[in-house]
mmCIF file of C-alpha atoms in Angstrom:
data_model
loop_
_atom_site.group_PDB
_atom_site.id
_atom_site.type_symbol
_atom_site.label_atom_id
_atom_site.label_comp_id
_atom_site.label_asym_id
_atom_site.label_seq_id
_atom_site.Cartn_x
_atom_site.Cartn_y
_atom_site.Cartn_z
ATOM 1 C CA UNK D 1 -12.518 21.298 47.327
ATOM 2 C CA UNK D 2 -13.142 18.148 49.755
ATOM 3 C CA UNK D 3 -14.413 14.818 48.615
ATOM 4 C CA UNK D 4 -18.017 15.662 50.574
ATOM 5 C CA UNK D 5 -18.189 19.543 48.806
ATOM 6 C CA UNK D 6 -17.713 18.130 45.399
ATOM 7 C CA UNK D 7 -20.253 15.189 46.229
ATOM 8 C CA UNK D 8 -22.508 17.755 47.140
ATOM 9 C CA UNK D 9 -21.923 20.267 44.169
ATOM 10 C CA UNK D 10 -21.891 17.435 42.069
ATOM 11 C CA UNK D 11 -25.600 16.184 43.303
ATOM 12 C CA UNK D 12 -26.862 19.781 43.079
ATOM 13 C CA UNK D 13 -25.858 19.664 39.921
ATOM 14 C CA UNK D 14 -27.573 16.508 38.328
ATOM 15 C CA UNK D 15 -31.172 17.784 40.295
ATOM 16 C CA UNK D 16 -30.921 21.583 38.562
ATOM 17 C CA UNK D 17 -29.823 19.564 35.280
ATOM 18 C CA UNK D 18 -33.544 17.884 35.165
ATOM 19 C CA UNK D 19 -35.505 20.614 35.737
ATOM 20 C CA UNK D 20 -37.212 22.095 33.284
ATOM 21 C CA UNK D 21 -35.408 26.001 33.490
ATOM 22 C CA UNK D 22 -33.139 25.579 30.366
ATOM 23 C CA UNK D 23 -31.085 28.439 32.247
ATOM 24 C CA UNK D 24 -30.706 25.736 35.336
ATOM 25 C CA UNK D 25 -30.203 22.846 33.129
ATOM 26 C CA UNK D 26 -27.441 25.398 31.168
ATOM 27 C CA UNK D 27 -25.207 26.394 34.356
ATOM 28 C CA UNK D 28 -25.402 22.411 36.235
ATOM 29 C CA UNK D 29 -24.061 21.376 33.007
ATOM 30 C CA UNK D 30 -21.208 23.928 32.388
ATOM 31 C CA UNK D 31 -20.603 23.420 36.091
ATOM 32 C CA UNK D 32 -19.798 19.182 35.616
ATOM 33 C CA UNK D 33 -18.179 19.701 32.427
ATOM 34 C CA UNK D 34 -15.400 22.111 34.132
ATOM 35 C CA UNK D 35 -15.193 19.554 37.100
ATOM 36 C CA UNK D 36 -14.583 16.447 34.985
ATOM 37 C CA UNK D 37 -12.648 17.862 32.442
ATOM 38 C CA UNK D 38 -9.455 17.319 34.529
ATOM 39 C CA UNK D 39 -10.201 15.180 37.431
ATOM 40 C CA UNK D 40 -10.799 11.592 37.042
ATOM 41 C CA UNK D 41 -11.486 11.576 40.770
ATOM 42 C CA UNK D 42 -14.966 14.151 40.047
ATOM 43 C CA UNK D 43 -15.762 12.082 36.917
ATOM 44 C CA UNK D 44 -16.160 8.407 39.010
ATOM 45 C CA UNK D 45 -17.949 10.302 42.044
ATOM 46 C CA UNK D 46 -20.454 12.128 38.976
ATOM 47 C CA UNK D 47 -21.130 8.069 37.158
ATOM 48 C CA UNK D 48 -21.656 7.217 40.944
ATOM 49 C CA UNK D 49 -24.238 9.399 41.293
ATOM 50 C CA UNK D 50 -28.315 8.475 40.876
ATOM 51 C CA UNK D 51 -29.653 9.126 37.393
ATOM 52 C CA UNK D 52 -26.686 10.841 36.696
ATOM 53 C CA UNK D 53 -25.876 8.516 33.445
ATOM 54 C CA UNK D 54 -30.056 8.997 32.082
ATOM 55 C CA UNK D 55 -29.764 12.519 32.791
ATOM 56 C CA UNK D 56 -27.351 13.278 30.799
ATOM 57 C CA UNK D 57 -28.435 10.602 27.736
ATOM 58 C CA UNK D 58 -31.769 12.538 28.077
ATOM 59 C CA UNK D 59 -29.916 16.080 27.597
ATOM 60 C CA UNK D 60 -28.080 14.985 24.711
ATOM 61 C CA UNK D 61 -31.889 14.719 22.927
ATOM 62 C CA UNK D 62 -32.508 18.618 23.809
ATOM 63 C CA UNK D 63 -33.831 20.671 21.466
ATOM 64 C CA UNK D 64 -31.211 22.970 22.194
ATOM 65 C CA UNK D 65 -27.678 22.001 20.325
ATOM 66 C CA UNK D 66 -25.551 23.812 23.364
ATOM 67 C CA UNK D 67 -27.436 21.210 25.978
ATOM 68 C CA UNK D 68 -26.863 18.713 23.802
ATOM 69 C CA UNK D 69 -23.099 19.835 23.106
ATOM 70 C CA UNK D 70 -23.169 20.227 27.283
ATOM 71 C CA UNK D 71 -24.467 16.470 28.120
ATOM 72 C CA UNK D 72 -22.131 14.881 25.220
ATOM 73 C CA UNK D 73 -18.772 16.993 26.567
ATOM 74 C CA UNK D 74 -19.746 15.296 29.822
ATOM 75 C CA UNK D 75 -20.305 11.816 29.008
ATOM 76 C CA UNK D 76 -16.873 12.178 26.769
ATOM 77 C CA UNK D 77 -15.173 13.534 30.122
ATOM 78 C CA UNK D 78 -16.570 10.394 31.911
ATOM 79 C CA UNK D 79 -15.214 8.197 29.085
ATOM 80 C CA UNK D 80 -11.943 9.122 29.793
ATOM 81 C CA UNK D 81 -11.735 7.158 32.684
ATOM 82 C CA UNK D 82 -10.904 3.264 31.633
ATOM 83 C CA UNK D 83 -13.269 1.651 34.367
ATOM 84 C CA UNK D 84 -16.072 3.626 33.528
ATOM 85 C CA UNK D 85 -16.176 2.383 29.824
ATOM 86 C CA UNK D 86 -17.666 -0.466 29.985
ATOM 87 C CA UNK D 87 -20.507 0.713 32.258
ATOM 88 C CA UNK D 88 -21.200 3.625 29.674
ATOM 89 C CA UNK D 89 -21.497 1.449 26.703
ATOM 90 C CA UNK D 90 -25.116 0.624 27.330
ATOM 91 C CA UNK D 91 -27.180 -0.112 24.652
ATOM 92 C CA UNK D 92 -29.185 2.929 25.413
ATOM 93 C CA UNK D 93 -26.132 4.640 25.120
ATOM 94 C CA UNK D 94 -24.899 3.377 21.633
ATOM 95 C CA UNK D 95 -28.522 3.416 20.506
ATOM 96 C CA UNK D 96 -28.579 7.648 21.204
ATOM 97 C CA UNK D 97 -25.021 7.758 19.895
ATOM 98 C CA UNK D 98 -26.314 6.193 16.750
ATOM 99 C CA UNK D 99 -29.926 8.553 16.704
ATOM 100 C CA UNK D 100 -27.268 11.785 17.093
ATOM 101 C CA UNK D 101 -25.100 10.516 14.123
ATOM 102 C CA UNK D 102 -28.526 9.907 11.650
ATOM 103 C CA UNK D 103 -30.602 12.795 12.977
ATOM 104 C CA UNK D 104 -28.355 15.704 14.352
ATOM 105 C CA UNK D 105 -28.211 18.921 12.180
ATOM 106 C CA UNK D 106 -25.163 19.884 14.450
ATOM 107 C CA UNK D 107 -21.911 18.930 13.151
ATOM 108 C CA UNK D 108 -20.248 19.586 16.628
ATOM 109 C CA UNK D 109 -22.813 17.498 18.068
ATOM 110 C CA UNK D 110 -22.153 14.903 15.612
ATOM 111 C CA UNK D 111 -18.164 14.649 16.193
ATOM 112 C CA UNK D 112 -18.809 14.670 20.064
ATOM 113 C CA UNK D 113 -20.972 11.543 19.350
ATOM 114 C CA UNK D 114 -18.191 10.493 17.358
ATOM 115 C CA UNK D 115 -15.343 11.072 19.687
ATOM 116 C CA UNK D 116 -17.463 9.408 22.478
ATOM 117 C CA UNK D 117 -18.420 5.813 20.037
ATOM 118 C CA UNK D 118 -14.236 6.211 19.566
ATOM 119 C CA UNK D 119 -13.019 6.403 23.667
ATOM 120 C CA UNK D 120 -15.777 3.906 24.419
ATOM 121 C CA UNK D 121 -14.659 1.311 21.729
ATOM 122 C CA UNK D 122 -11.000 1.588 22.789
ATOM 123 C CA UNK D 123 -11.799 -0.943 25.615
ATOM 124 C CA UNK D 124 -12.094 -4.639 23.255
ATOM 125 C CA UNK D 125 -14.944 -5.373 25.075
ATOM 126 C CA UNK D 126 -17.268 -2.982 24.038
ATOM 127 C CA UNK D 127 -16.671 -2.983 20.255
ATOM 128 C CA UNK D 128 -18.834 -5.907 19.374
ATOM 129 C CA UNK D 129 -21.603 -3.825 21.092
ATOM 130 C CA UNK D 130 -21.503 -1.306 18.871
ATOM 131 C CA UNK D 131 -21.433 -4.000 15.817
ATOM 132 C CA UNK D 132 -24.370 -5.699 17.852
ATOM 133 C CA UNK D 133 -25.892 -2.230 17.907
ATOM 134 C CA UNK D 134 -25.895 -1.263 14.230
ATOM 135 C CA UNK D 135 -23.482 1.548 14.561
ATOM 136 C CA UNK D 136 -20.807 0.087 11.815
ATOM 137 C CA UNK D 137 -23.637 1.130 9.184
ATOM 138 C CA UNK D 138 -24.274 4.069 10.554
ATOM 139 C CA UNK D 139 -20.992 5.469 10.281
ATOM 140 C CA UNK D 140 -20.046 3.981 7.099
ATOM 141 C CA UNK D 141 -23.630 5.520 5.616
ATOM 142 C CA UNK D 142 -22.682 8.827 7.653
ATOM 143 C CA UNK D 143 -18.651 8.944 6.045
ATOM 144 C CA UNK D 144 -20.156 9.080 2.751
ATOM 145 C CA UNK D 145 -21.990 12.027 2.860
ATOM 146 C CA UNK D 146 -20.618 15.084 0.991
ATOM 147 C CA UNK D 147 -18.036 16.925 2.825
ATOM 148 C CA UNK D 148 -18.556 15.534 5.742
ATOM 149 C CA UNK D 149 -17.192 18.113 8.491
ATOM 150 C CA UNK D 150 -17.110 15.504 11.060
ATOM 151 C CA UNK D 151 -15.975 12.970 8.721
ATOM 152 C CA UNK D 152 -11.968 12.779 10.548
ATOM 153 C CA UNK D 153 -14.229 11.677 14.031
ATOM 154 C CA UNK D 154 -16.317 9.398 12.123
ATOM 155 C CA UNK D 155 -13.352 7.641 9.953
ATOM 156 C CA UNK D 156 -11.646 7.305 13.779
ATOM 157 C CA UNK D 157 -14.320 5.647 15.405
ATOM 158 C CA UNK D 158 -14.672 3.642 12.588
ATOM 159 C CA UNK D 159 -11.089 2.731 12.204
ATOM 160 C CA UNK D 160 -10.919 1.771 16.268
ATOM 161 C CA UNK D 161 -14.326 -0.287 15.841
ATOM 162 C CA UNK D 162 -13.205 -2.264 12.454
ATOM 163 C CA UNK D 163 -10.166 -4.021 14.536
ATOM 164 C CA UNK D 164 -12.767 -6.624 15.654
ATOM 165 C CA UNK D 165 -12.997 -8.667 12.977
ATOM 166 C CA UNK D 166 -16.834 -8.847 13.177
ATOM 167 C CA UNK D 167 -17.374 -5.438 13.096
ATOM 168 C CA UNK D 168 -14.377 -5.362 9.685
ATOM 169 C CA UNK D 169 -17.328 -7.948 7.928
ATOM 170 C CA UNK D 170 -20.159 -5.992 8.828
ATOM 171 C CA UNK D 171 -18.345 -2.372 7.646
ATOM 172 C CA UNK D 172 -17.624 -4.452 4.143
ATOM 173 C CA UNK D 173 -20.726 -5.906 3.781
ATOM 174 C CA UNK D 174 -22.281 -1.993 4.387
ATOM 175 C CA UNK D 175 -20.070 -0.733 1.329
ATOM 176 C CA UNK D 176 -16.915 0.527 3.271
ATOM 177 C CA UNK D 177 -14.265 0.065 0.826
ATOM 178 C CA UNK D 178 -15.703 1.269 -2.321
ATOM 179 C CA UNK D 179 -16.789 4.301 0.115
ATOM 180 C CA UNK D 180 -13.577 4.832 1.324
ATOM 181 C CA UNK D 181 -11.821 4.119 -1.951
ATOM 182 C CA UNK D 182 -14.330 7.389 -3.165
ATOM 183 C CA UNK D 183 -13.092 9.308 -0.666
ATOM 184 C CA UNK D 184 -9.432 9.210 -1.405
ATOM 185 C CA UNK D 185 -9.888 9.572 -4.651
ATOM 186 C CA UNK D 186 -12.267 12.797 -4.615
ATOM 187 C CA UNK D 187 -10.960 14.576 -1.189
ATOM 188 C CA UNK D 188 -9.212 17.899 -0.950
ATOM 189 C CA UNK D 189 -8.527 17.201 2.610
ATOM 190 C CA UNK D 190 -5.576 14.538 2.502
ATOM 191 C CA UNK D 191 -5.416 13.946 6.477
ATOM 192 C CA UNK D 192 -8.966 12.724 5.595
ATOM 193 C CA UNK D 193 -7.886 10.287 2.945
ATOM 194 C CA UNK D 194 -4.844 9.351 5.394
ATOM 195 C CA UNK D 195 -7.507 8.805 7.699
ATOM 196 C CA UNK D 196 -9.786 6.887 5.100
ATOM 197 C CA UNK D 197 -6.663 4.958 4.105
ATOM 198 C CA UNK D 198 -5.576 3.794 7.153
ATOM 199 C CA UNK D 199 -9.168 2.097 7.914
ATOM 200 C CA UNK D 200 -8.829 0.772 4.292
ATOM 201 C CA UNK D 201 -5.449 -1.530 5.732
ATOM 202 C CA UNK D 202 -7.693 -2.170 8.753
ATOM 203 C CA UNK D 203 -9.834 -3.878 6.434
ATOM 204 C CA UNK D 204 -7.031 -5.561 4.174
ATOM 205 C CA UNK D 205 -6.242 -7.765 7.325
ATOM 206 C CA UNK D 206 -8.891 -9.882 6.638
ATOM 207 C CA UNK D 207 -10.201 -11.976 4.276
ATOM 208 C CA UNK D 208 -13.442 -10.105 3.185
ATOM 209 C CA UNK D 209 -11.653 -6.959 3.411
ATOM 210 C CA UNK D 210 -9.139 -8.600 0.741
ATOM 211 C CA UNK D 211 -11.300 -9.301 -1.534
ATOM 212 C CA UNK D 212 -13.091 -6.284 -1.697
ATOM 213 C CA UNK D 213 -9.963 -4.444 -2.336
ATOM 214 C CA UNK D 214 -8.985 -6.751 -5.251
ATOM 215 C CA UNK D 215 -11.926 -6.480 -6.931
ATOM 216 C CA UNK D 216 -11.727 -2.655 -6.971
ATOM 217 C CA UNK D 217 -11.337 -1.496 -10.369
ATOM 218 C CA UNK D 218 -8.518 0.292 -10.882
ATOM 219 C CA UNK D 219 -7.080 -0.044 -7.342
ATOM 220 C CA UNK D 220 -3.433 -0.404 -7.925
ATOM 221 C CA UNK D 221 -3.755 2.856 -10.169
ATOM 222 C CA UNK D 222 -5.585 5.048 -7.400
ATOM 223 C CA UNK D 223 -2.915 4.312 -4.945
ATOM 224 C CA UNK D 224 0.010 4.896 -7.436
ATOM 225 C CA UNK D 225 -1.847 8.223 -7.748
ATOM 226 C CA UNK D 226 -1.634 8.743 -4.097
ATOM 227 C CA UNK D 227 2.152 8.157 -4.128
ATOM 228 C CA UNK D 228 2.222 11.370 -5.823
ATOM 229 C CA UNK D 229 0.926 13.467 -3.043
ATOM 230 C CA UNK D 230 2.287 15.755 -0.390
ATOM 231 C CA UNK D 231 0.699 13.841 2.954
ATOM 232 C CA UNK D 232 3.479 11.229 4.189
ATOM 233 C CA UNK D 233 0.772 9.233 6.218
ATOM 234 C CA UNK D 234 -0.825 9.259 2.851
ATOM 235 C CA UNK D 235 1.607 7.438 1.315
ATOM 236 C CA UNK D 236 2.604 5.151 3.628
ATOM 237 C CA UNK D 237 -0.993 4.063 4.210
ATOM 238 C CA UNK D 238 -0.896 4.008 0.299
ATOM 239 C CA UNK D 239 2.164 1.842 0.132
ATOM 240 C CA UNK D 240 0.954 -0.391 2.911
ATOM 241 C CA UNK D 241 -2.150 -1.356 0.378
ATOM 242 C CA UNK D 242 0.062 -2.010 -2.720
ATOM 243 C CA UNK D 243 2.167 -4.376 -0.289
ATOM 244 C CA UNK D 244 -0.679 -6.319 0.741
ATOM 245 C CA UNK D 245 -1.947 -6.178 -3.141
ATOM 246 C CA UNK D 246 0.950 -7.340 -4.150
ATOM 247 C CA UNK D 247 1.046 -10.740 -1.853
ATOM 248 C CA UNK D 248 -2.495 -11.407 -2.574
ATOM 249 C CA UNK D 249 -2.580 -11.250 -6.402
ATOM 250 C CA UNK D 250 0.688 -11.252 -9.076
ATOM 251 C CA UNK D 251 -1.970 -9.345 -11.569
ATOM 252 C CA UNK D 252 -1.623 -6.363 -9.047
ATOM 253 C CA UNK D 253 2.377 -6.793 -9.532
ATOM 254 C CA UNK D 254 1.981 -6.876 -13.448
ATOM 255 C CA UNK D 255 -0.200 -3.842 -12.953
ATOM 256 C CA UNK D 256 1.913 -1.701 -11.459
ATOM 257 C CA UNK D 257 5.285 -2.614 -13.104
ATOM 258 C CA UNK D 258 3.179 -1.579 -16.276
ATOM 259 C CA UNK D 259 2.756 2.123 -14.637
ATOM 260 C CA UNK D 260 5.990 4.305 -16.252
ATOM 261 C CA UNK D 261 5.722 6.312 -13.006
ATOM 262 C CA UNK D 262 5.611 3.500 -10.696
ATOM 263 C CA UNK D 263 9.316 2.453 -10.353
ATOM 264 C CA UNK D 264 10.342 6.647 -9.983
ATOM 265 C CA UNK D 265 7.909 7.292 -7.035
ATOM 266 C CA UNK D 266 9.543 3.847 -5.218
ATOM 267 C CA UNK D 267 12.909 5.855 -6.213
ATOM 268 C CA UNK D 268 11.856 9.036 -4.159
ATOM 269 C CA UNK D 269 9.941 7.520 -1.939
ATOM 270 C CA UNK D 270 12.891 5.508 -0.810
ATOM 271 C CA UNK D 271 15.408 8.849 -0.381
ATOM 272 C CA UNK D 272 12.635 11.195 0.660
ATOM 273 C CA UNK D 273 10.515 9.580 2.689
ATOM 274 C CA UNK D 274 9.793 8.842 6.100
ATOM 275 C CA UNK D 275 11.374 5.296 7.679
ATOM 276 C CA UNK D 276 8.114 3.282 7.479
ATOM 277 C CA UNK D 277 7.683 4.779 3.740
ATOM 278 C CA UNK D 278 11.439 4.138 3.056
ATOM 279 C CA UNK D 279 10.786 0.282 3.955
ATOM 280 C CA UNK D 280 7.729 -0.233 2.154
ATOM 281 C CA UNK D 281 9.432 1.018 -1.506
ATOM 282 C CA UNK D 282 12.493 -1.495 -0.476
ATOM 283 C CA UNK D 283 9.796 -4.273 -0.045
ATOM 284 C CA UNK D 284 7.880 -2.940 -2.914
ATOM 285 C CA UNK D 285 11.078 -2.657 -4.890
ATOM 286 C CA UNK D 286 11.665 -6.384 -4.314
ATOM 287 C CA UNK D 287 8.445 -7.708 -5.133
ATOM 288 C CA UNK D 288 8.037 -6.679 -8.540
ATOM 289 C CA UNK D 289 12.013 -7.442 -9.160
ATOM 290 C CA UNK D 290 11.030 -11.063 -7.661
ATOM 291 C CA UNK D 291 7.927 -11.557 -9.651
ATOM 292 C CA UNK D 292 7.728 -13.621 -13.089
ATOM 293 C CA UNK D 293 7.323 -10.828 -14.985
ATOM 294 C CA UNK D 294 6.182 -10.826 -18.779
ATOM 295 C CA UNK D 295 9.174 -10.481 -21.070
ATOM 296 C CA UNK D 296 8.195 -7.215 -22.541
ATOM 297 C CA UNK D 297 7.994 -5.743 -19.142
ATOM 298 C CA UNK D 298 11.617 -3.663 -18.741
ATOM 299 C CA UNK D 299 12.375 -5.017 -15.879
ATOM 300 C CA UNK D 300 16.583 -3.782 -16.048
ATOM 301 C CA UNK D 301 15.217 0.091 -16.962
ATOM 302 C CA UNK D 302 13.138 -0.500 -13.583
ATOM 303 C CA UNK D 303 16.568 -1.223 -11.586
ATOM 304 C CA UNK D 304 18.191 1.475 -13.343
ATOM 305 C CA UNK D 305 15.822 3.822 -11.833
ATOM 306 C CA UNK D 306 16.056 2.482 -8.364
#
């Protein structure tokens, strides 16, 4: 199709998408979603175009969940393109994105919203917006709801948002660790605690993130527990949290080396695992042989094992 066709399908399309025939507004949409699906080339001519952006912010508002599904695919295709993120991140943008989250009865809805807070944040620039924009509270607030079946897109946009260390206070300050802590500790689903762990180290990097970790109750047991589990990114992610315990506080050493388990799960972990895990239980290994251990604390049964 030639560059003046697709301009012209492509305007069609926008005018039929804000009329008021929800059959009009149904086929426009399908019709830019199959265009910028695959061509970055379609998606920069469709940003380009008049009202094109509002249009499709308004859509995503529709009372009907496949318009809103529709305008959100769209605005995700768009996203895809690096120079349009920044332009996309309005704060009318992160403000509906938010509204969606909070108010949207459609969980497909919901992890389109998601996925779209996620591609938009991956450019630095635009991830103090969002923490500008209240969205940090919204998605922590939005994780913690029951079996979540969005909760893997909202954990990801909140693990790609966190990496700015602003945004990593705010999520703290809005209750982020002891929600993620729950959600390892309660969830069936262990890509999602994988997921919740990984935004847990995110955290650990800085200082407030630290200290919410160390003042967990219990923390060094609930990831010992998670060294028992099938998921590798688990453990790793799990491992990678007991390291950083371990530098910041010699109680979480004592801790663990008091766990009978403990020393056999570095044992396995350290044959059976995957390279990362295998060089976290040598590291782990060495920490609690280095540390001034108690003298009651076995320390020789501990190198036995390993």
């Amino acid at each position: 199709m030639s560059a003046p066709r697709v301009r012209e399908t492509i305007n069609n399309c926008v005018s039929r998408a804000q009329s008021d025939s929800y059959e009009d507004q149904q086929k426009a949409l399908q019709t830019l979603a199959s265009i910028t699906k695959v061509s970055p080339q379609y998606r920069s001519l469709l940003a380009q175009t008049d009202g094109a952006i509002s249009t499709l912010l308004g859509l995503s508002k529709s009372s009907s969940p496949f318009i809103q599904i529709l305008s959100l695919s769209i605005l995700l295709n768009l996203s895809l393109n690096p120079d349009l993120k920044q332009s996309l991140a309005s704060m009318e943008t992160i403000y509906r994105l938010n509204w969606i989250i909070q108010s949207s009865s459609s969980q497909e809805t919901v992890k389109l919203a998601s996925s779209l807070i996620c591609s938009l944040a991956m450019l630095d620039k635009n991830k103090a917006r969002f923490g500008v924009a209240g969205t940090i509270q919204v998605l922590v607030k939005a994780v913690s709801a029951p079996s979540n079946p969005a909760g893997h897109h909202l954990l990801s946009s909140l693990a790609e948002l966190v990496q700015f260390h602003g945004n990593s206070t705010l999520a703290v300050r809005a209750g982020a660790v002891s929600e993620l802590i729950h959600l390892i500790g309660s969830t069936e689903a262990e890509d999602l605690a994988g997921t919740s762990l990984a935004v847990l180290n995110l955290l650990a990097r800085f200082d407030e993130g630290m200290i919410a970790l160390t003042k967990t109750d219990q923390i060094v047991s609930l990831m010992v527990d998670v060294l028992k589990g099938r998921s590798m990114f688990s453990k790793e992610g799990a491992a990678d949290i007991l390291l950083r315990l371990f530098e910041e506080s010699e109680g979480c050493v004592r801790d663990a080396s008091r766990l009978p388990e403990f020393s056999t799960l570095l044992a396995d972990l350290s044959i059976r695992g995957s390279n990362k895990a295998r060089e976290r239980a040598s590291q782990l290994m060495k920490k609690i042989m280095d540390a001034n251990l108690d003298p009651y604390i076995d320390a020789s049964s501990m190198i036995y094992q390993w």
